[in-house]
Every structure is written in structure tokens, then in C-alpha cells.
Amino acid sequence: MNKKIGLKEAISIGVGGMVGGGIFAVLGLAVSLAKGGTPIAFLLAGILALITSYSYVKLSIAYPNRGGTVKFINQGFGKTVFSGAISNLLWVSYIIMLSLYASAFGSYAPNLLEITHHKTIDFHIYASSIILLATVINYYSVAVVGKIEAYAVVIKLIILIAFIFIGGYGLIGNPELTQLAVTNWEAPIKLFAGGMVIFVAYEGFELIANAAPDIINPEKNISRAYYISVIFVIILYIIIAIVTVGSLPFSKIATAEDYVLAEAAKPMLGQIGFSIITVAALISTFSAINASLLGAGRVNYEIAEDDELDHHFLAKLWNQPIGLMVTAIATLILVNILDLESISTAGSVGFLLIFGIVNFVGYKLSKNTGSNKVIPLMGFILCMVATVILIHQQYETNLLGVLISISIIGFCFIAEWIYKNTEKK
């Protein structure tokens, strides 16, 4: 905690947070929703992330705090039922992200080693086991978590960039390239909704906020870290989407929706390419689960410390916040009862709302932060519009995901209201 962080390390926190398990988990889902317009869906989601990063830059410089998003919300609204509910939603959204990563791990792993020869059972075994393993590692040593994350960021980026170059070369003369034609794009509203469902693939840039107090030369490096990491990931995702849609027919993408990135490596590299990308997916999702589990436990502790969650969450179990164990148990339950689209929808709705609120705080405190009022306001409006469009589109195709999203938000507000009123008495 006392070590200072340079620009490279700050960028790696943002890139590592975004290119976790997200792209491996939601790429197939993105193609099923946006078809040939998948690169545009990723671009739209990325633009919203970039606009939101402006608010994060200004708030991180003005209010550097390891509490990150939680502290920004409190700065804008005080310690109220509203701010407490949104902070709790952030913690729950972390749990949803963990479920998404575990779901991706459970989908990719059986392709390397089948345990029962029954895909659904294997999925549940792998998804549950990886959560349990990450929990044990988090309790064993935080230093080990950091080392795993440091190596994993490098490995997954090398493999993904290699996939882009080799896959890009394989696009030459590939008949599937026609799938990227505008005639194969979904309607604009569906493209936008598709981008919002996969918005979870970008949420990790907010982790830079937690490191803001330790960044060297914050006035320059905080803004660079946010913008470079978000723009790099937007370009990375768009090219991966182009290579995937241009390599495989839609029918094959639909069949391999949960592990489509590995399938996209087959046309050029055959089974070896499939296995390499599968290994990359397992490393990425495992490191993302490891880091997010640690982050979620600490967010939970920060919220309780700010008196917005029961003080029992300030207790520690084996030298770690009790919230880490609660997070692990909740993730185990979610990943074993929800499908991928419902998890992704709930995660995206949660983060769109949270980022919308942070943008509003950026607008509200623009005088204090010296920011342009228009950009945070635009970010707030776009996040709210995106949430409504996402809920409307998913209501027609994935009612369960919408009901879960609304229930989670309602639960966070009711629980916070009960806690605040009980505490007063």
C-alpha cells in the first residue's frame, strides 16, 4: 500500500480490470444480439465508458481515496439512504461480475478436460471449484493474488494480440467476411441494446480510482491512465469482434456461444489454436475472479466503515473482511442458478446505474473538480437512457434477467432504508 504506482502500472490496473473474463464471457452473447454489427456494439459501449472515465478522472484527482467509487458517491450525496443503496449496488454488481467470470470459466474448461461427459454438470463443477479455489487463495495470501494478476495480465494480452494478428491474416479471402456487411447488422436500437448488455466488459477501468492516492504525478498520470486504458481496450475489443465475426458463420458462433473466442481460433490454427485460447480464457477468468473477490470484500468493508452497511461487516475472518466470504457464497449461488445472459444483463444494469450516478456527481461537483459540466451531464443522461433501452430490449427476450436486475436494485434500497432506520433507533 505504501508503494507508489507509475503510469504503466496504473494503465495495467485499468486494462487488467477490463480485459478480465469479460470478453471471453460476453463475446458470443454480443454476436447473438448484434450479428454483423458486433464491432459497432463494442464501440458504442466503449464510447459510454470513455465519457464516464472523464468524470472518474476529475473526481480521482480532486478526491483521491482508496474507496474509489464508494467515496465519490458519498462526496456527492453525503451518507444517505440513496448513497448507501448505490454503494451496496456496487458490491452486489461485483458479485454479479464474479458470477460472469466463473460462468466463463465453467464454459471453457470442459473443452480441455471433461469430468462427467455431461456439459451442464461439468459447467457447475468447474464454475463452483474455481470460486472455492480463489477464496482459499485470497485467505491464504493477498500477495499471491497480486502475483497471479501481474502475470495473468501479460499472458492474456500476448495471447489476445497474437489471436488478432493470426486471425486477421486468416480473414484474407475468408467468405465469412461478408457477415460484417451493413446488411447483416441488427437495427440501430438493437445494436445499442447489444452494446449495453455487454457493457460489463468495460467496467473494470473504475479500479484505477482505488489506486489514485498512490499514483505518481497524479495531475498528469491519472488522466493518462484512464484514457489510454479505455481507448486501448475499445480498439482491442473491436478488432477481436471483427476477427471473430469474419472467421466463423453465425450458426457456428451460436453453437459455441459460451466459448466462441476459442472456436474463432480454429480456422487458422486448428485444435492447437482452440486449446491456446481456451487456456488464455481460463487464466483470464481465474485471475479476474481472484482480484474481484479481493476487491469485493474490501468494497463491502469500506461501505460498512462509512456506516452504510451493518457493522458486523467490519468483522474479520482469518485476517480478511467477512465480506469476502459472504461474496464468495453469494457468487456460488448466483453462478449455479442463473444463465449467462441474465448475469450479464444484471451486471450491465448495475454498472450503468452506478456510472450514471458517478457522472451526476461529476456534474454536481464540477466547480470543485474544475471539470466541464457538459461531459458528465452527457454521461449521466446516456447512462440513464442506456439503462432504459437495455431493460426494454431485455424485457422482450430475457424477462428473468430484467426481473433479477430490478429486484437487486430494489433490495439494495430497501435493505439500506431498514438499516438506517434501525440504526437511528
Short mmCIF file of C-alpha atoms in Angstrom, two decimals:
data_model
loop_
_atom_site.label_atom_id
_atom_site.label_comp_id
_atom_site.label_asym_id
_atom_site.label_seq_id
_atom_site.Cartn_x
_atom_site.Cartn_y
_atom_site.Cartn_z
CA MET A 1 0.00 0.00 0.00
CA ASN A 2 2.96 2.35 0.61
CA LYS A 3 4.47 1.76 -2.83
CA LYS A 4 3.91 4.45 -5.42
CA ILE A 5 2.36 3.48 -8.74
CA GLY A 6 3.77 4.67 -12.07
CA LEU A 7 1.82 5.32 -15.28
CA LYS A 8 2.49 1.82 -16.68
CA GLU A 9 1.22 0.14 -13.50
CA ALA A 10 -1.86 2.40 -13.42
CA ILE A 11 -2.65 1.55 -17.06
CA SER A 12 -2.20 -2.16 -16.33
CA ILE A 13 -4.73 -1.87 -13.46
CA GLY A 14 -7.30 -0.42 -15.89
CA VAL A 15 -6.55 -2.83 -18.74
CA GLY A 16 -6.35 -5.81 -16.37
CA GLY A 17 -9.67 -4.82 -14.80
CA MET A 18 -11.42 -4.62 -18.17
CA VAL A 19 -9.76 -7.48 -20.06
CA GLY A 20 -10.56 -9.94 -17.31
CA GLY A 21 -13.10 -12.58 -18.04
CA GLY A 22 -15.50 -10.12 -19.68
CA ILE A 23 -14.51 -10.51 -23.35
CA PHE A 24 -14.35 -14.31 -23.04
CA ALA A 25 -17.76 -14.41 -21.35
CA VAL A 26 -19.81 -11.97 -23.44
CA LEU A 27 -18.39 -12.09 -26.99
CA GLY A 28 -20.72 -14.88 -28.10
CA LEU A 29 -23.66 -13.13 -26.46
CA ALA A 30 -22.74 -9.88 -28.28
CA VAL A 31 -22.74 -11.64 -31.67
CA SER A 32 -26.10 -13.28 -30.95
CA LEU A 33 -27.60 -9.83 -30.23
CA ALA A 34 -25.83 -7.59 -32.78
CA LYS A 35 -24.86 -10.09 -35.54
CA GLY A 36 -22.58 -8.38 -38.12
CA GLY A 37 -22.76 -5.13 -36.14
CA THR A 38 -20.94 -6.63 -33.12
CA PRO A 39 -17.88 -4.34 -33.57
CA ILE A 40 -20.28 -1.34 -33.50
CA ALA A 41 -21.92 -2.68 -30.32
CA PHE A 42 -18.50 -2.81 -28.64
CA LEU A 43 -17.72 0.69 -29.94
CA LEU A 44 -20.96 2.14 -28.51
CA ALA A 45 -20.35 0.56 -25.11
CA GLY A 46 -16.75 1.81 -25.24
CA ILE A 47 -17.75 5.39 -26.03
CA LEU A 48 -20.02 5.40 -22.96
CA ALA A 49 -17.14 4.03 -20.86
CA LEU A 50 -14.82 6.74 -22.25
CA ILE A 51 -17.28 9.55 -21.45
CA THR A 52 -17.71 8.15 -17.92
CA SER A 53 -13.94 7.91 -17.47
CA TYR A 54 -13.84 11.74 -17.75
CA SER A 55 -15.88 12.01 -14.55
CA TYR A 56 -13.64 9.43 -12.89
CA VAL A 57 -10.51 11.37 -13.91
CA LYS A 58 -11.76 14.64 -12.41
CA LEU A 59 -13.09 13.02 -9.22
CA SER A 60 -9.96 10.86 -8.75
CA ILE A 61 -7.72 13.95 -8.95
CA ALA A 62 -9.93 16.09 -6.67
CA TYR A 63 -10.79 13.35 -4.14
CA PRO A 64 -8.07 10.66 -4.24
CA ASN A 65 -9.18 7.85 -1.96
CA ARG A 66 -8.75 4.07 -1.91
CA GLY A 67 -12.52 3.82 -1.51
CA GLY A 68 -12.85 4.95 -5.16
CA THR A 69 -16.44 4.85 -6.42
CA VAL A 70 -17.93 4.49 -2.91
CA LYS A 71 -16.20 7.70 -1.74
CA PHE A 72 -17.22 9.62 -4.88
CA ILE A 73 -20.90 8.78 -4.32
CA ASN A 74 -20.66 9.86 -0.66
CA GLN A 75 -18.90 13.06 -1.73
CA GLY A 76 -21.85 13.92 -3.99
CA PHE A 77 -24.78 12.82 -1.82
CA GLY A 78 -23.48 12.56 1.73
CA LYS A 79 -24.08 9.43 3.80
CA THR A 80 -27.76 9.00 2.96
CA VAL A 81 -30.07 6.08 2.18
CA PHE A 82 -29.57 6.83 -1.53
CA SER A 83 -25.75 6.83 -1.44
CA GLY A 84 -25.74 3.75 0.78
CA ALA A 85 -28.06 1.88 -1.60
CA ILE A 86 -25.91 2.75 -4.65
CA SER A 87 -22.75 1.70 -2.78
CA ASN A 88 -24.41 -1.59 -1.86
CA LEU A 89 -25.40 -1.98 -5.51
CA LEU A 90 -21.71 -1.65 -6.40
CA TRP A 91 -20.87 -4.53 -4.05
CA VAL A 92 -23.68 -6.68 -5.46
CA SER A 93 -22.53 -5.79 -9.01
CA TYR A 94 -19.08 -7.10 -8.09
CA ILE A 95 -20.75 -10.37 -7.07
CA ILE A 96 -22.56 -10.46 -10.42
CA MET A 97 -19.24 -9.87 -12.25
CA LEU A 98 -17.68 -12.71 -10.29
CA SER A 99 -20.57 -14.93 -11.40
CA LEU A 100 -19.94 -13.88 -15.01
CA TYR A 101 -16.24 -14.77 -14.78
CA ALA A 102 -17.00 -18.10 -13.09
CA SER A 103 -19.62 -18.82 -15.77
CA ALA A 104 -17.00 -18.21 -18.49
CA PHE A 105 -14.51 -20.48 -16.69
CA GLY A 106 -17.15 -23.19 -16.40
CA SER A 107 -17.96 -22.91 -20.13
CA TYR A 108 -14.35 -23.04 -21.39
CA ALA A 109 -12.84 -25.64 -19.01
CA PRO A 110 -14.81 -28.74 -20.17
CA ASN A 111 -13.38 -28.21 -23.68
CA LEU A 112 -9.96 -29.14 -22.27
CA LEU A 113 -11.00 -31.81 -19.80
CA GLU A 114 -14.41 -33.40 -19.38
CA ILE A 115 -15.13 -34.76 -15.93
CA THR A 116 -18.55 -36.38 -16.28
CA HIS A 117 -19.06 -36.20 -20.09
CA HIS A 118 -22.17 -34.15 -19.31
CA LYS A 119 -21.55 -30.50 -20.24
CA THR A 120 -24.03 -28.95 -17.79
CA ILE A 121 -22.73 -30.94 -14.80
CA ASP A 122 -19.12 -30.18 -15.80
CA PHE A 123 -20.00 -26.49 -16.04
CA HIS A 124 -21.32 -26.41 -12.47
CA ILE A 125 -18.34 -28.40 -11.13
CA TYR A 126 -15.77 -26.12 -12.77
CA ALA A 127 -17.59 -22.84 -12.02
CA SER A 128 -18.02 -23.76 -8.34
CA SER A 129 -14.49 -25.16 -7.94
CA ILE A 130 -12.79 -22.05 -9.30
CA ILE A 131 -14.69 -19.82 -6.84
CA LEU A 132 -13.70 -22.08 -3.95
CA LEU A 133 -10.05 -22.16 -5.10
CA ALA A 134 -9.91 -18.34 -5.44
CA THR A 135 -11.47 -17.97 -1.97
CA VAL A 136 -8.80 -20.24 -0.44
CA ILE A 137 -6.01 -18.27 -2.22
CA ASN A 138 -7.44 -14.94 -1.02
CA TYR A 139 -7.47 -16.19 2.56
CA TYR A 140 -4.01 -17.73 2.21
CA SER A 141 -2.18 -14.67 0.88
CA VAL A 142 -3.07 -11.32 -0.70
CA ALA A 143 0.48 -11.21 -2.14
CA VAL A 144 -0.23 -14.38 -4.14
CA VAL A 145 -3.36 -12.74 -5.58
CA GLY A 146 -1.24 -9.77 -6.72
CA LYS A 147 1.39 -12.02 -8.34
CA ILE A 148 -1.24 -14.08 -10.19
CA GLU A 149 -2.84 -10.87 -11.52
CA ALA A 150 0.51 -9.38 -12.62
CA TYR A 151 1.46 -12.46 -14.67
CA ALA A 152 -2.08 -13.05 -15.97
CA VAL A 153 -2.39 -9.53 -17.46
CA VAL A 154 0.76 -10.08 -19.55
CA ILE A 155 -0.16 -13.64 -20.64
CA LYS A 156 -3.73 -12.85 -21.71
CA LEU A 157 -2.70 -9.71 -23.63
CA ILE A 158 0.06 -11.58 -25.50
CA ILE A 159 -2.37 -14.36 -26.46
CA LEU A 160 -5.17 -11.95 -27.47
CA ILE A 161 -2.84 -9.78 -29.57
CA ALA A 162 -1.41 -12.92 -31.23
CA PHE A 163 -5.00 -14.04 -31.91
CA ILE A 164 -5.69 -10.68 -33.59
CA PHE A 165 -2.64 -10.85 -35.87
CA ILE A 166 -3.03 -14.52 -36.83
CA GLY A 167 -6.82 -14.28 -37.09
CA GLY A 168 -6.54 -11.05 -39.08
CA TYR A 169 -4.25 -12.76 -41.57
CA GLY A 170 -6.77 -15.62 -41.77
CA LEU A 171 -9.51 -13.18 -42.81
CA ILE A 172 -7.87 -12.73 -46.22
CA GLY A 173 -10.20 -14.44 -48.67
CA ASN A 174 -12.46 -15.79 -45.92
CA PRO A 175 -16.06 -15.99 -47.24
CA GLU A 176 -17.44 -15.22 -43.76
CA LEU A 177 -16.15 -11.64 -44.07
CA THR A 178 -19.45 -10.78 -45.79
CA GLN A 179 -21.16 -11.24 -42.39
CA LEU A 180 -19.67 -7.87 -41.37
CA ALA A 181 -21.61 -6.10 -44.15
CA VAL A 182 -24.14 -3.47 -43.03
CA THR A 183 -26.96 -5.69 -44.38
CA ASN A 184 -26.14 -8.18 -41.60
CA TRP A 185 -26.30 -5.58 -38.82
CA GLU A 186 -29.23 -5.56 -36.44
CA ALA A 187 -31.45 -2.44 -36.23
CA PRO A 188 -29.73 0.57 -34.55
CA ILE A 189 -31.76 0.19 -31.33
CA LYS A 190 -30.79 -3.49 -31.12
CA LEU A 191 -27.14 -2.66 -31.77
CA PHE A 192 -27.23 -0.15 -28.92
CA ALA A 193 -29.03 -2.61 -26.62
CA GLY A 194 -26.49 -5.29 -27.55
CA GLY A 195 -23.68 -2.92 -26.63
CA MET A 196 -25.30 -2.21 -23.27
CA VAL A 197 -25.77 -5.92 -22.43
CA ILE A 198 -22.01 -6.39 -22.86
CA PHE A 199 -21.15 -3.11 -21.09
CA VAL A 200 -19.83 -5.23 -18.20
CA ALA A 201 -16.76 -5.96 -20.36
CA TYR A 202 -15.66 -2.33 -19.76
CA GLU A 203 -16.49 -1.76 -16.10
CA GLY A 204 -13.00 -2.56 -14.79
CA PHE A 205 -11.49 0.87 -15.53
CA GLU A 206 -13.06 2.15 -12.30
CA LEU A 207 -10.43 0.17 -10.35
CA ILE A 208 -7.92 2.93 -11.20
CA ALA A 209 -9.86 5.16 -8.76
CA ASN A 210 -8.90 2.88 -5.86
CA ALA A 211 -5.21 3.33 -6.73
CA ALA A 212 -5.44 7.13 -7.25
CA PRO A 213 -3.79 8.13 -3.91
CA ASP A 214 -0.70 6.07 -4.81
CA ILE A 215 -0.19 7.24 -8.41
CA ILE A 216 2.97 9.26 -9.09
CA ASN A 217 2.38 12.75 -10.56
CA PRO A 218 -1.42 12.37 -10.25
CA GLU A 219 -2.32 15.55 -12.17
CA LYS A 220 -0.92 14.06 -15.38
CA ASN A 221 -0.86 10.30 -14.84
CA ILE A 222 -4.40 9.72 -13.54
CA SER A 223 -5.99 11.13 -16.72
CA ARG A 224 -3.49 9.30 -18.94
CA ALA A 225 -4.11 6.01 -17.14
CA TYR A 226 -7.89 6.22 -17.61
CA TYR A 227 -7.91 7.38 -21.22
CA ILE A 228 -5.09 5.16 -22.51
CA SER A 229 -6.50 2.01 -20.88
CA VAL A 230 -10.10 2.63 -22.06
CA ILE A 231 -9.11 3.57 -25.65
CA PHE A 232 -6.71 0.60 -25.88
CA VAL A 233 -9.43 -1.82 -24.74
CA ILE A 234 -12.04 -0.32 -27.12
CA ILE A 235 -9.67 -0.92 -30.07
CA LEU A 236 -8.78 -4.42 -28.78
CA TYR A 237 -12.45 -5.45 -28.42
CA ILE A 238 -13.46 -4.06 -31.83
CA ILE A 239 -10.67 -5.92 -33.63
CA ILE A 240 -11.44 -9.16 -31.73
CA ALA A 241 -15.11 -8.78 -32.74
CA ILE A 242 -14.15 -8.21 -36.41
CA VAL A 243 -11.86 -11.28 -36.46
CA THR A 244 -14.49 -13.46 -34.77
CA VAL A 245 -17.45 -12.46 -36.96
CA GLY A 246 -15.25 -12.59 -40.08
CA SER A 247 -13.93 -16.07 -39.25
CA LEU A 248 -16.98 -18.09 -38.28
CA PRO A 249 -20.50 -18.45 -39.71
CA PHE A 250 -23.26 -17.19 -37.39
CA SER A 251 -24.57 -20.75 -36.97
CA LYS A 252 -21.21 -21.93 -35.55
CA ILE A 253 -20.97 -18.85 -33.30
CA ALA A 254 -24.44 -19.64 -31.93
CA THR A 255 -23.44 -23.27 -31.22
CA ALA A 256 -20.24 -22.21 -29.44
CA GLU A 257 -21.69 -19.03 -27.88
CA ASP A 258 -20.15 -19.60 -24.43
CA TYR A 259 -16.61 -20.27 -25.77
CA VAL A 260 -16.72 -18.53 -29.16
CA LEU A 261 -13.26 -16.92 -28.93
CA ALA A 262 -11.63 -20.36 -28.77
CA GLU A 263 -13.76 -21.53 -31.72
CA ALA A 264 -12.67 -18.46 -33.72
CA ALA A 265 -9.02 -19.56 -33.44
CA LYS A 266 -9.75 -22.87 -35.20
CA PRO A 267 -9.92 -21.74 -38.86
CA MET A 268 -6.26 -20.61 -38.78
CA LEU A 269 -4.65 -22.73 -36.06
CA GLY A 270 -6.94 -25.75 -35.76
CA GLN A 271 -7.24 -27.60 -32.43
CA ILE A 272 -3.96 -26.12 -31.14
CA GLY A 273 -5.35 -22.59 -31.54
CA PHE A 274 -8.60 -23.65 -29.88
CA SER A 275 -6.65 -25.04 -26.90
CA ILE A 276 -4.38 -21.98 -26.59
CA ILE A 277 -7.32 -19.55 -26.48
CA THR A 278 -9.11 -21.85 -24.02
CA VAL A 279 -6.06 -21.74 -21.73
CA ALA A 280 -5.97 -17.93 -22.08
CA ALA A 281 -9.66 -17.79 -21.12
CA LEU A 282 -9.06 -19.96 -18.06
CA ILE A 283 -6.08 -17.85 -16.94
CA SER A 284 -8.00 -14.60 -17.53
CA THR A 285 -11.18 -15.64 -15.76
CA PHE A 286 -9.25 -17.18 -12.86
CA SER A 287 -7.17 -14.01 -12.34
CA ALA A 288 -10.31 -11.86 -12.66
CA ILE A 289 -12.11 -13.95 -10.02
CA ASN A 290 -9.08 -13.72 -7.73
CA ALA A 291 -8.75 -9.94 -7.99
CA SER A 292 -12.50 -9.20 -7.96
CA LEU A 293 -13.07 -11.36 -4.89
CA LEU A 294 -10.44 -9.37 -3.02
CA GLY A 295 -11.88 -6.07 -4.34
CA ALA A 296 -15.47 -7.00 -3.45
CA GLY A 297 -14.50 -7.93 0.12
CA ARG A 298 -12.79 -4.56 0.54
CA VAL A 299 -15.64 -2.58 -1.04
CA ASN A 300 -18.01 -4.28 1.38
CA TYR A 301 -15.70 -3.29 4.28
CA GLU A 302 -15.48 0.34 3.05
CA ILE A 303 -19.28 0.61 2.89
CA ALA A 304 -19.65 -0.74 6.44
CA GLU A 305 -16.89 1.62 7.61
CA ASP A 306 -18.87 4.52 6.12
CA ASP A 307 -21.85 3.42 8.23
CA GLU A 308 -23.90 2.41 5.18
CA LEU A 309 -23.91 -1.30 5.96
CA ASP A 310 -24.25 -3.24 9.20
CA HIS A 311 -21.12 -3.01 11.35
CA HIS A 312 -20.94 -6.81 11.51
CA PHE A 313 -19.28 -6.48 8.08
CA LEU A 314 -16.32 -4.79 9.81
CA ALA A 315 -15.53 -8.15 11.41
CA LYS A 316 -12.64 -10.18 10.05
CA LEU A 317 -12.36 -13.89 9.34
CA TRP A 318 -8.84 -15.31 9.05
CA ASN A 319 -7.40 -11.79 8.65
CA GLN A 320 -9.74 -10.83 5.80
CA PRO A 321 -13.04 -8.83 5.88
CA ILE A 322 -16.04 -11.11 6.50
CA GLY A 323 -17.48 -9.65 3.26
CA LEU A 324 -15.00 -11.76 1.28
CA MET A 325 -16.64 -14.99 2.49
CA VAL A 326 -20.17 -13.57 2.04
CA THR A 327 -19.21 -12.52 -1.52
CA ALA A 328 -17.85 -16.00 -2.32
CA ILE A 329 -21.01 -17.74 -1.05
CA ALA A 330 -23.32 -15.33 -2.93
CA THR A 331 -21.28 -15.87 -6.14
CA LEU A 332 -21.56 -19.65 -5.77
CA ILE A 333 -25.34 -19.35 -5.53
CA LEU A 334 -25.72 -16.95 -8.49
CA VAL A 335 -23.50 -18.82 -10.95
CA ASN A 336 -25.35 -22.07 -10.28
CA ILE A 337 -28.89 -20.71 -10.73
CA LEU A 338 -28.65 -18.02 -13.45
CA ASP A 339 -27.90 -18.24 -17.17
CA LEU A 340 -25.16 -16.14 -18.82
CA GLU A 341 -27.49 -13.56 -20.40
CA SER A 342 -29.32 -12.91 -17.12
CA ILE A 343 -26.00 -12.48 -15.28
CA SER A 344 -24.69 -10.13 -17.98
CA THR A 345 -27.93 -8.09 -18.02
CA ALA A 346 -27.97 -7.70 -14.24
CA GLY A 347 -24.29 -6.70 -14.21
CA SER A 348 -24.69 -4.16 -17.00
CA VAL A 349 -27.82 -2.59 -15.46
CA GLY A 350 -26.00 -2.30 -12.12
CA PHE A 351 -22.89 -0.67 -13.56
CA LEU A 352 -24.82 1.60 -15.93
CA LEU A 353 -26.75 2.96 -12.95
CA ILE A 354 -23.62 3.32 -10.81
CA PHE A 355 -21.69 5.05 -13.59
CA GLY A 356 -24.70 7.26 -14.26
CA ILE A 357 -24.67 8.36 -10.61
CA VAL A 358 -20.88 8.96 -10.69
CA ASN A 359 -21.37 11.10 -13.82
CA PHE A 360 -24.06 13.06 -11.97
CA VAL A 361 -21.66 13.56 -9.05
CA GLY A 362 -19.07 14.77 -11.59
CA TYR A 363 -21.64 17.27 -12.91
CA LYS A 364 -22.74 18.33 -9.41
CA LEU A 365 -19.18 18.91 -8.18
CA SER A 366 -17.83 20.35 -11.45
CA LYS A 367 -16.84 23.64 -9.75
CA ASN A 368 -14.79 21.78 -7.15
CA THR A 369 -13.16 19.46 -9.69
CA GLY A 370 -12.62 22.09 -12.39
CA SER A 371 -14.38 19.97 -14.99
CA ASN A 372 -16.52 20.81 -17.99
CA LYS A 373 -20.16 20.45 -16.87
CA VAL A 374 -21.39 19.21 -20.25
CA ILE A 375 -19.41 15.94 -20.40
CA PRO A 376 -20.51 14.50 -17.01
CA LEU A 377 -24.10 15.61 -17.70
CA MET A 378 -23.99 13.91 -21.09
CA GLY A 379 -22.56 10.79 -19.42
CA PHE A 380 -25.36 10.79 -16.85
CA ILE A 381 -28.11 11.16 -19.48
CA LEU A 382 -26.57 8.50 -21.75
CA CYS A 383 -26.20 6.02 -18.87
CA MET A 384 -29.84 6.51 -17.85
CA VAL A 385 -31.09 6.24 -21.45
CA ALA A 386 -28.91 3.15 -21.96
CA THR A 387 -30.37 1.54 -18.81
CA VAL A 388 -33.95 2.14 -20.01
CA ILE A 389 -33.20 0.83 -23.54
CA LEU A 390 -31.42 -2.23 -22.13
CA ILE A 391 -34.28 -3.07 -19.76
CA HIS A 392 -36.87 -2.55 -22.53
CA GLN A 393 -34.99 -4.75 -25.04
CA GLN A 394 -34.29 -7.48 -22.49
CA TYR A 395 -37.89 -7.39 -21.26
CA GLU A 396 -38.93 -8.81 -24.61
CA THR A 397 -36.25 -11.51 -24.83
CA ASN A 398 -34.97 -12.12 -21.30
CA LEU A 399 -37.66 -11.26 -18.74
CA LEU A 400 -35.85 -13.19 -15.99
CA GLY A 401 -32.74 -11.01 -16.38
CA VAL A 402 -34.86 -7.83 -16.10
CA LEU A 403 -36.74 -9.07 -13.03
CA ILE A 404 -33.47 -10.03 -11.34
CA SER A 405 -31.94 -6.62 -12.15
CA ILE A 406 -34.93 -4.68 -10.78
CA SER A 407 -35.14 -6.96 -7.71
CA ILE A 408 -31.46 -6.41 -6.89
CA ILE A 409 -31.81 -2.61 -7.14
CA GLY A 410 -34.99 -2.69 -5.03
CA PHE A 411 -33.33 -4.97 -2.45
CA CYS A 412 -30.35 -2.59 -2.10
CA PHE A 413 -32.63 0.39 -1.43
CA ILE A 414 -34.98 -1.45 0.97
CA ALA A 415 -32.07 -3.01 2.90
CA GLU A 416 -30.34 0.38 3.25
CA TRP A 417 -33.58 2.09 4.37
CA ILE A 418 -34.21 -0.59 7.00
CA TYR A 419 -30.58 -0.37 8.22
CA LYS A 420 -30.61 3.43 8.51
CA ASN A 421 -33.94 3.47 10.35
CA THR A 422 -32.96 0.63 12.68
CA GLU A 423 -29.65 2.37 13.43
CA LYS A 424 -31.43 5.62 14.41
CA LYS A 425 -33.48 3.74 16.99
#
